[in-house]
mmCIF file with all atom_site columns, C-alpha atoms in Angstrom:
data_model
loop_
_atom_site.group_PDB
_atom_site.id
_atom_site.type_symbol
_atom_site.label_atom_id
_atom_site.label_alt_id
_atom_site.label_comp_id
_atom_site.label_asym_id
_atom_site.label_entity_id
_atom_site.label_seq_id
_atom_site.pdbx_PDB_ins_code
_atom_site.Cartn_x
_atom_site.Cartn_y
_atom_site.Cartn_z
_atom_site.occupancy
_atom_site.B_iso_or_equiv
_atom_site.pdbx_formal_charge
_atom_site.auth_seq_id
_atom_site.auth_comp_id
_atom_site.auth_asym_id
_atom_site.auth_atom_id
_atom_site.pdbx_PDB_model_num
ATOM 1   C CA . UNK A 1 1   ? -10.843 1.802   -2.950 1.00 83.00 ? 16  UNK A CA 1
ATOM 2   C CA . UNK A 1 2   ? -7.671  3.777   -2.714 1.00 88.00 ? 17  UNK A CA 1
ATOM 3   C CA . UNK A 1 3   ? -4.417  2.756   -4.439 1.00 90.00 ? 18  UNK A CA 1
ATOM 4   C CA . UNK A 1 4   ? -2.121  0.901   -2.779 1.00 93.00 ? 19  UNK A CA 1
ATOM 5   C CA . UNK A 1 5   ? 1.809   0.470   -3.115 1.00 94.00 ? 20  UNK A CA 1
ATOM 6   C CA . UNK A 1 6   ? 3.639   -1.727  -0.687 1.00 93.00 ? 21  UNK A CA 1
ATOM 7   C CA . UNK A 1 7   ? 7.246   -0.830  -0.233 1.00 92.00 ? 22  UNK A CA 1
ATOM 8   C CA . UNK A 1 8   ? 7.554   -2.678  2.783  1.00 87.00 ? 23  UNK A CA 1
ATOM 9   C CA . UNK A 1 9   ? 10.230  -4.607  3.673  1.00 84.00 ? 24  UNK A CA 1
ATOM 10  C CA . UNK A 1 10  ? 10.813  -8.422  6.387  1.00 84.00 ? 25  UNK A CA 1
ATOM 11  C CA . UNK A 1 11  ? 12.587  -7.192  8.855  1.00 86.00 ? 26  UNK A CA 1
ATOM 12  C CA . UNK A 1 12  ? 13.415  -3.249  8.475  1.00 90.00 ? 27  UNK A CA 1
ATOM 13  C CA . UNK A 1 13  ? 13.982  -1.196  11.467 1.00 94.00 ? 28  UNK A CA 1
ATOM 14  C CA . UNK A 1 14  ? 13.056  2.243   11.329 1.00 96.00 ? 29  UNK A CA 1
ATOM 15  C CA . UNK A 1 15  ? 15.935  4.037   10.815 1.00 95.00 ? 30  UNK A CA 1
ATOM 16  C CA . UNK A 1 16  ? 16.646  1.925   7.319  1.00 95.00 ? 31  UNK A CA 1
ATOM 17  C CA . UNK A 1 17  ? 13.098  2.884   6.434  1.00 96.00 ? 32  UNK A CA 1
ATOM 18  C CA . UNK A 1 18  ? 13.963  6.453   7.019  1.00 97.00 ? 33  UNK A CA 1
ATOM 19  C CA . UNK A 1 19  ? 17.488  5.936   5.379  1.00 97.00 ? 34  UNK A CA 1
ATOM 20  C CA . UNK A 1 20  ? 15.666  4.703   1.858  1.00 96.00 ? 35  UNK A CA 1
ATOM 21  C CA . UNK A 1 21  ? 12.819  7.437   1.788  1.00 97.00 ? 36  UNK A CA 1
ATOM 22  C CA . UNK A 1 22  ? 14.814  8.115   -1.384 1.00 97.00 ? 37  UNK A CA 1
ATOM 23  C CA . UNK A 1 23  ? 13.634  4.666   -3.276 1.00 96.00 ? 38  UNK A CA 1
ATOM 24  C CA . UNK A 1 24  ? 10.455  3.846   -1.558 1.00 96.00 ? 39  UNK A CA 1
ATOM 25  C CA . UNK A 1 25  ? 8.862   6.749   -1.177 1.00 97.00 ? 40  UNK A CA 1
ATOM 26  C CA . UNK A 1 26  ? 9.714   10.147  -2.768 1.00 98.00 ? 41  UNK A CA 1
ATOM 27  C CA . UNK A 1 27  ? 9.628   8.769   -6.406 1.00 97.00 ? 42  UNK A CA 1
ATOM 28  C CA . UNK A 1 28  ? 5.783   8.057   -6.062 1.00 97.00 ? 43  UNK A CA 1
ATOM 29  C CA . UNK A 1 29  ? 4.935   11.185  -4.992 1.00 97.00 ? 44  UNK A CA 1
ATOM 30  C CA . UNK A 1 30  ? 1.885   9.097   -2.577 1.00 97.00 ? 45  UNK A CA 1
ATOM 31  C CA . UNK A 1 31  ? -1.259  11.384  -1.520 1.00 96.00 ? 46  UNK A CA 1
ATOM 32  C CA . UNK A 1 32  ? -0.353  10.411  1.547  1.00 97.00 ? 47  UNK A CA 1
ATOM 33  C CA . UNK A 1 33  ? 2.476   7.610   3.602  1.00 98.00 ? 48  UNK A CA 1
ATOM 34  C CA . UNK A 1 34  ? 1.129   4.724   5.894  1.00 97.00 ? 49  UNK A CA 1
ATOM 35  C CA . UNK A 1 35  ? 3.705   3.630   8.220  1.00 97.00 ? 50  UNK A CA 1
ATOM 36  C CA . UNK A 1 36  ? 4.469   0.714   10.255 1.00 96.00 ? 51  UNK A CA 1
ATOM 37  C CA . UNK A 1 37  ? 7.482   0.673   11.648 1.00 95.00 ? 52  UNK A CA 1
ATOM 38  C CA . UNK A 1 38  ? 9.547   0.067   15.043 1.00 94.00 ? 53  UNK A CA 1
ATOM 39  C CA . UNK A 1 39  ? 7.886   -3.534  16.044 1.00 92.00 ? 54  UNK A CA 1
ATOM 40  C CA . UNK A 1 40  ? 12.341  -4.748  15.057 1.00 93.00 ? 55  UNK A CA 1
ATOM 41  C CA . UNK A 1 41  ? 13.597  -2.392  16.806 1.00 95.00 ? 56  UNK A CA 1
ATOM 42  C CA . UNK A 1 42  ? 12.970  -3.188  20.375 1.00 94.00 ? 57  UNK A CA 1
ATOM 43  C CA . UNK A 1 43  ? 14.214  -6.296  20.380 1.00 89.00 ? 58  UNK A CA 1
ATOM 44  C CA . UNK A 1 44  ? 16.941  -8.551  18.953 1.00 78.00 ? 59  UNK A CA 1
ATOM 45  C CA . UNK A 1 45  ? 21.157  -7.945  19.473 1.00 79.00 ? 60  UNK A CA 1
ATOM 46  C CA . UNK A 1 46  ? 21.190  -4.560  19.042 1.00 86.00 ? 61  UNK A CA 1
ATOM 47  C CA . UNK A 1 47  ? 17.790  -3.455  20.395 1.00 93.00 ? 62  UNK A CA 1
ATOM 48  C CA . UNK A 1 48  ? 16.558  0.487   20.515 1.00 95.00 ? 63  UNK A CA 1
ATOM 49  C CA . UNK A 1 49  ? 15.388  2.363   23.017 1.00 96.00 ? 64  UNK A CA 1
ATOM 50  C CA . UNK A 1 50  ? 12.011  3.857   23.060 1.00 97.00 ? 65  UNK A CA 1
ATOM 51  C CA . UNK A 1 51  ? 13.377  7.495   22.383 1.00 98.00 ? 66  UNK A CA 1
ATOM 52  C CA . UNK A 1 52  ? 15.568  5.620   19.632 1.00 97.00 ? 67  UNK A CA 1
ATOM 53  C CA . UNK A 1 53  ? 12.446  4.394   17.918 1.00 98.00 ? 68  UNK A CA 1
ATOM 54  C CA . UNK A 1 54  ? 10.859  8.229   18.409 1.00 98.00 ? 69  UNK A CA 1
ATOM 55  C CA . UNK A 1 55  ? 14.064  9.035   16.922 1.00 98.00 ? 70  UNK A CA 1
ATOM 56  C CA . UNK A 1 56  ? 13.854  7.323   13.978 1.00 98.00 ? 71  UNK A CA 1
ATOM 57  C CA . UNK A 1 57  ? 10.315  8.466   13.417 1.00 98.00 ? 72  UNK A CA 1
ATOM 58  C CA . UNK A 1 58  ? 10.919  11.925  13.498 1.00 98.00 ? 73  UNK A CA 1
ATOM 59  C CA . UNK A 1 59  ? 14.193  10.949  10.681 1.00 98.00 ? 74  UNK A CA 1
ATOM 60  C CA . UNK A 1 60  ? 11.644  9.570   8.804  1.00 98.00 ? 75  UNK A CA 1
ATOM 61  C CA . UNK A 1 61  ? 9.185   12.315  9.008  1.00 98.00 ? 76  UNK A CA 1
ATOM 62  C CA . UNK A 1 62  ? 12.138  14.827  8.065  1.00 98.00 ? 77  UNK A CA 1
ATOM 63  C CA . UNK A 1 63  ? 12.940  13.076  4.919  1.00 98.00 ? 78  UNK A CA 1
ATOM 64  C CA . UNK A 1 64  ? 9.858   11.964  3.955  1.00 98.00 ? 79  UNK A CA 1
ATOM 65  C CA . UNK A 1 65  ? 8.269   16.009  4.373  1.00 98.00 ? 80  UNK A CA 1
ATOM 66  C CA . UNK A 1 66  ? 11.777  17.217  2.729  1.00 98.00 ? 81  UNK A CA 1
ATOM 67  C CA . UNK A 1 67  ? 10.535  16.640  -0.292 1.00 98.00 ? 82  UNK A CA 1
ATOM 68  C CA . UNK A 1 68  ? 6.856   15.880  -0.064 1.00 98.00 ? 83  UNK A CA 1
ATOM 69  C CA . UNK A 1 69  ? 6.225   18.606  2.659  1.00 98.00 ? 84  UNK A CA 1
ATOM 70  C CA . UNK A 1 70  ? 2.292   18.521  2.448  1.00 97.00 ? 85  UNK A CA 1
ATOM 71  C CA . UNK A 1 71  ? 1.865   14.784  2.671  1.00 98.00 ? 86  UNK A CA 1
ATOM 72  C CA . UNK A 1 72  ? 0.186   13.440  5.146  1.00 98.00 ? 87  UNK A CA 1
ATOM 73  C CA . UNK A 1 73  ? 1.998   10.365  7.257  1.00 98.00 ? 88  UNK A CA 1
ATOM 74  C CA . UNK A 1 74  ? -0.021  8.159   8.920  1.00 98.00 ? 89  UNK A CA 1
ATOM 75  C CA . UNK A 1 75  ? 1.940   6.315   11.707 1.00 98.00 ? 90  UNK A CA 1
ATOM 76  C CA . UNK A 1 76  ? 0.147   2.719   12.444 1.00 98.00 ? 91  UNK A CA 1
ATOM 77  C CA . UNK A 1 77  ? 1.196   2.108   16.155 1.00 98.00 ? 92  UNK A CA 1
ATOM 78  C CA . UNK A 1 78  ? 3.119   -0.830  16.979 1.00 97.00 ? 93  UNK A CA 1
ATOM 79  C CA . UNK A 1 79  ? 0.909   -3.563  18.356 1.00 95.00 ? 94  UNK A CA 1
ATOM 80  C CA . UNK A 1 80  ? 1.360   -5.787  21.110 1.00 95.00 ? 95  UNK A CA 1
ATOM 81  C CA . UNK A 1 81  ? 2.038   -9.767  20.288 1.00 96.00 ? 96  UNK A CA 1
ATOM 82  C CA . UNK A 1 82  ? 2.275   -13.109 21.868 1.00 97.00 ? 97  UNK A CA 1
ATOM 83  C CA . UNK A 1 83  ? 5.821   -13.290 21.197 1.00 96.00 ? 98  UNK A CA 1
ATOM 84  C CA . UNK A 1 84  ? 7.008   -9.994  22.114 1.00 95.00 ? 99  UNK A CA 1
ATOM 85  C CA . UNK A 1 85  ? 4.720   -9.115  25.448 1.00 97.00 ? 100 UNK A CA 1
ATOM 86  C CA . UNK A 1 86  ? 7.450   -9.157  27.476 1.00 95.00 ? 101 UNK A CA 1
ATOM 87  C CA . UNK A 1 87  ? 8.573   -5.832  25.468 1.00 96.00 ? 102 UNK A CA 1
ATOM 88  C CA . UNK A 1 88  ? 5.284   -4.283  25.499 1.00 96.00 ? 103 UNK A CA 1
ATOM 89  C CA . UNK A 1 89  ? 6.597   -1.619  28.418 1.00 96.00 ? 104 UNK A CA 1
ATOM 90  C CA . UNK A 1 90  ? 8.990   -0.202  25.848 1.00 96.00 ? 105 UNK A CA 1
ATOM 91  C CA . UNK A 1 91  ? 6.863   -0.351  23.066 1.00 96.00 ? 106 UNK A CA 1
ATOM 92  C CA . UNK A 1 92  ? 3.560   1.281   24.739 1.00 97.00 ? 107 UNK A CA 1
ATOM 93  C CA . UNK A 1 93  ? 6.271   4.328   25.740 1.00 98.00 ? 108 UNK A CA 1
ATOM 94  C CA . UNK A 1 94  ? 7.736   4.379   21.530 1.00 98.00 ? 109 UNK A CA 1
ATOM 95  C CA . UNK A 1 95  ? 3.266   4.723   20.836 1.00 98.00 ? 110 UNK A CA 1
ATOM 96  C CA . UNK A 1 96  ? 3.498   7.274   23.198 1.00 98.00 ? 111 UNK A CA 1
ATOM 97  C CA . UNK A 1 97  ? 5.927   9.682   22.190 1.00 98.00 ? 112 UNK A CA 1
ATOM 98  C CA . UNK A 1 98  ? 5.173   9.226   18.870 1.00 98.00 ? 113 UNK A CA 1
ATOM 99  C CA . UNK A 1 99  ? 1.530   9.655   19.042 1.00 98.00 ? 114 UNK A CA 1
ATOM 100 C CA . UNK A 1 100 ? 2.008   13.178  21.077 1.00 98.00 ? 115 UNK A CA 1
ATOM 101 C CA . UNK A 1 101 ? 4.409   13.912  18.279 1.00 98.00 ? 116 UNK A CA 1
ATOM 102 C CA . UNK A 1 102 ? 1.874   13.719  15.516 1.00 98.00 ? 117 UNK A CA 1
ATOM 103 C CA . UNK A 1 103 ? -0.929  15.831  17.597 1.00 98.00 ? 118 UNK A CA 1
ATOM 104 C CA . UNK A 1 104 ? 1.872   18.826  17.066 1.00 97.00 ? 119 UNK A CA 1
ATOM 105 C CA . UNK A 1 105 ? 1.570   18.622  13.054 1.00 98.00 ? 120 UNK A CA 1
ATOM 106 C CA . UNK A 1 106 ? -1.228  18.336  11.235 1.00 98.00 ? 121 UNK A CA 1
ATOM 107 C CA . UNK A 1 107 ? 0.211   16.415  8.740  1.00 98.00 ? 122 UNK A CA 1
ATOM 108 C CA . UNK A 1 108 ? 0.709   13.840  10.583 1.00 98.00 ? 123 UNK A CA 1
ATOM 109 C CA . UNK A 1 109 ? -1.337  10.827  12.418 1.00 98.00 ? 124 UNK A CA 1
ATOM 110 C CA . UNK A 1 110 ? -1.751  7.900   14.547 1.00 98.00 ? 125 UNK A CA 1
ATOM 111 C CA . UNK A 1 111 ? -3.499  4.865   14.324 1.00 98.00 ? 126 UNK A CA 1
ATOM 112 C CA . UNK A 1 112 ? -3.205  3.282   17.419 1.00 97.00 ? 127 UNK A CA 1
ATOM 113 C CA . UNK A 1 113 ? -4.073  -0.683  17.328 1.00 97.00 ? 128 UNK A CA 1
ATOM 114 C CA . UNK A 1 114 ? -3.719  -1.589  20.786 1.00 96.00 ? 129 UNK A CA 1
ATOM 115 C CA . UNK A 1 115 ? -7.522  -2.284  21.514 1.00 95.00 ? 130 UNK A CA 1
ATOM 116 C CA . UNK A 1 116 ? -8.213  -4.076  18.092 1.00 95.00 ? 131 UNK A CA 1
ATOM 117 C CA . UNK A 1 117 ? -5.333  -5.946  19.065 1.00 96.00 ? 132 UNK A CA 1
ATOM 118 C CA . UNK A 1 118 ? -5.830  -6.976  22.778 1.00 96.00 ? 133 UNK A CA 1
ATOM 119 C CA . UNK A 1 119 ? -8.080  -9.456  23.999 1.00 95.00 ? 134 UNK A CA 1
ATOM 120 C CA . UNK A 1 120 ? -10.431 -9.262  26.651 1.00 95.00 ? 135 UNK A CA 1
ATOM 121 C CA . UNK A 1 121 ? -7.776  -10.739 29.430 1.00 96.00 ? 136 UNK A CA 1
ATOM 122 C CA . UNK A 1 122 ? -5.466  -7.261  28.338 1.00 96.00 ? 137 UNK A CA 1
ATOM 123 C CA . UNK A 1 123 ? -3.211  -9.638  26.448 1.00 96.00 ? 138 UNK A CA 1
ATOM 124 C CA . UNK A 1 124 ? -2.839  -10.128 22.779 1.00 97.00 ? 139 UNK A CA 1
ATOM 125 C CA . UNK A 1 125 ? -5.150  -11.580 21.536 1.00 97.00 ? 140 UNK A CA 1
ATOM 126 C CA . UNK A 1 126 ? -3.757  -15.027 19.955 1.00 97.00 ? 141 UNK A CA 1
ATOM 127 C CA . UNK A 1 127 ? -6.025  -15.851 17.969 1.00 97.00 ? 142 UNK A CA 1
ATOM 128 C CA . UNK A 1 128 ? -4.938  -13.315 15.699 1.00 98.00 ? 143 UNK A CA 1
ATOM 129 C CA . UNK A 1 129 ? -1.707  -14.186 14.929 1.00 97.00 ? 144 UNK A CA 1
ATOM 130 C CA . UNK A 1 130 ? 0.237   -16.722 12.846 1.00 97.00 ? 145 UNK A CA 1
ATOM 131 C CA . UNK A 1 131 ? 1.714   -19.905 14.634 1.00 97.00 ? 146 UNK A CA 1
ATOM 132 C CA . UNK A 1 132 ? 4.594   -18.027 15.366 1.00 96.00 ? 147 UNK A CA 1
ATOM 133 C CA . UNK A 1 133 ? 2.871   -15.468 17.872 1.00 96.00 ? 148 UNK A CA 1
ATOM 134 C CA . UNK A 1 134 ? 4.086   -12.889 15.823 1.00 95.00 ? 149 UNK A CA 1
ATOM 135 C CA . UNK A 1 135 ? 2.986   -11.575 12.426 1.00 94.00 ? 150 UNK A CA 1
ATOM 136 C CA . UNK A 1 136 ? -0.548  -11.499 12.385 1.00 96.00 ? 151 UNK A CA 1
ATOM 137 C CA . UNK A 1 137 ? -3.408  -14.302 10.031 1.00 98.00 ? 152 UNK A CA 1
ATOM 138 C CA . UNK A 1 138 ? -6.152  -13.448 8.160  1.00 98.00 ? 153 UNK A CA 1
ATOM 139 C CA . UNK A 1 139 ? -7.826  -12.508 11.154 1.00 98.00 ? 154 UNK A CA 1
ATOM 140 C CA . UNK A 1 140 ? -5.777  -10.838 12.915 1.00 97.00 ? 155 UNK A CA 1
ATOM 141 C CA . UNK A 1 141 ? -5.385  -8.698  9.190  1.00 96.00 ? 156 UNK A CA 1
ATOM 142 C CA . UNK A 1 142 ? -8.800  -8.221  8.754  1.00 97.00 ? 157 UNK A CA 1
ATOM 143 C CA . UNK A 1 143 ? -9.054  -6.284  11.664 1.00 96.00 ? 158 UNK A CA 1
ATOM 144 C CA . UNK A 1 144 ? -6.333  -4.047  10.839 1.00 96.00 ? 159 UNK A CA 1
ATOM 145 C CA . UNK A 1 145 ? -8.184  -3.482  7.972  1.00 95.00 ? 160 UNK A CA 1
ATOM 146 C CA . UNK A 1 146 ? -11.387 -2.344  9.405  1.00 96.00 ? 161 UNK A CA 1
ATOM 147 C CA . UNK A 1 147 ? -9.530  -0.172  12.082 1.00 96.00 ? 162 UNK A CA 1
ATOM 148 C CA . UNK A 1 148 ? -7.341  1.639   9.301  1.00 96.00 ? 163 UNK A CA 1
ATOM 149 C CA . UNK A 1 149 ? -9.412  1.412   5.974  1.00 96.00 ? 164 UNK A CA 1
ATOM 150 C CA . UNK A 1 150 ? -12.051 3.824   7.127  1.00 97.00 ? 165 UNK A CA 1
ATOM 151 C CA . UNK A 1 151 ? -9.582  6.510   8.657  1.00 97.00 ? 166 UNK A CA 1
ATOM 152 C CA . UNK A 1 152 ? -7.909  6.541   5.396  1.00 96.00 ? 167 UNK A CA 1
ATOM 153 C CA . UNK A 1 153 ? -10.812 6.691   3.506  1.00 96.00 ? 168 UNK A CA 1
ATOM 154 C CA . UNK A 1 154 ? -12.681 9.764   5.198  1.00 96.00 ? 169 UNK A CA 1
ATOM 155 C CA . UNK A 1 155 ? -9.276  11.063  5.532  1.00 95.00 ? 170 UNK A CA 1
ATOM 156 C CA . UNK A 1 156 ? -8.588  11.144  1.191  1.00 94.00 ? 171 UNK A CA 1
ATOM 157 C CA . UNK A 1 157 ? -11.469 10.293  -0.192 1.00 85.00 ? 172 UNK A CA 1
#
């Protein structure tokens, strides 16, 4: 029910999303950003940091309320999969300081997955992800959806 544009991009890291606020976000002056962002950071080469990710969060925030300083960015918090578990110490500390980051502004928000996400062993739950333990199915979507659809709805509507 609410319009949608996805400027996502495969493998961004948080600080290129913040970089390009410029071309995929500013020009369509959005009632509101929906973020997800940080899951490429924490691991690879030239991994971040949890403060890094935090870091790049609150570069994104900057530019994005630069020019758009009354809309509202909600920050989707990055979930816990198969593939990456082992990283899920860093990751649960990047939710963290971003989440008590948004309760500072009311602008901004935090949709925190985790327990859509986990199973009932505390692990990710696989049967929500793709064969590559990873990016999530049709399942694992769908429940994303019902998790973020209705905050965003009471939220604009």
């Amino acid at each position: 029910p609410l319009p949608v544009i996805n400027r996502g991009f495969g493998g961004s890291r948080i600080h290129q999303v913040a970089h390009y606020v410029d071309r995929i976000v500013i020009p369509y002056h959005p009632r509101a950003v929906v973020l997800f962002a940080g899951t490429n950071d924490i691991t690879g080469a030239k991994s971040k940091t949890a403060q890094q990710v935090f870091e790049g969060y609150l570069a994104f925030v900057k530019n994005v309320h630069a020019a758009l300083p009354e809309t509202p960015i909600y920050y989707i918090s990055i979930t816990p999969t198969p593939s990456r578990w082992k990283y899920w110490p860093i990751v649960r500390e990047a939710n963290h300081l971003i989440q008590a980051h948004t309760e500072t502004d009311k602008r901004l928000h935090f949709i925190d997955m985790t327990d859509t996400i986990l199973g009932p062993d505390g692990k990710p739950d696989r049967d929500l992800f793709r064969i590559d333990r990873l990016h999530p199915n049709k399942k694992g979507y769908a429940k994303w959806t019902a998790t973020i659809k209705p905050i965003l709805q009471a939220d604009l509507s």
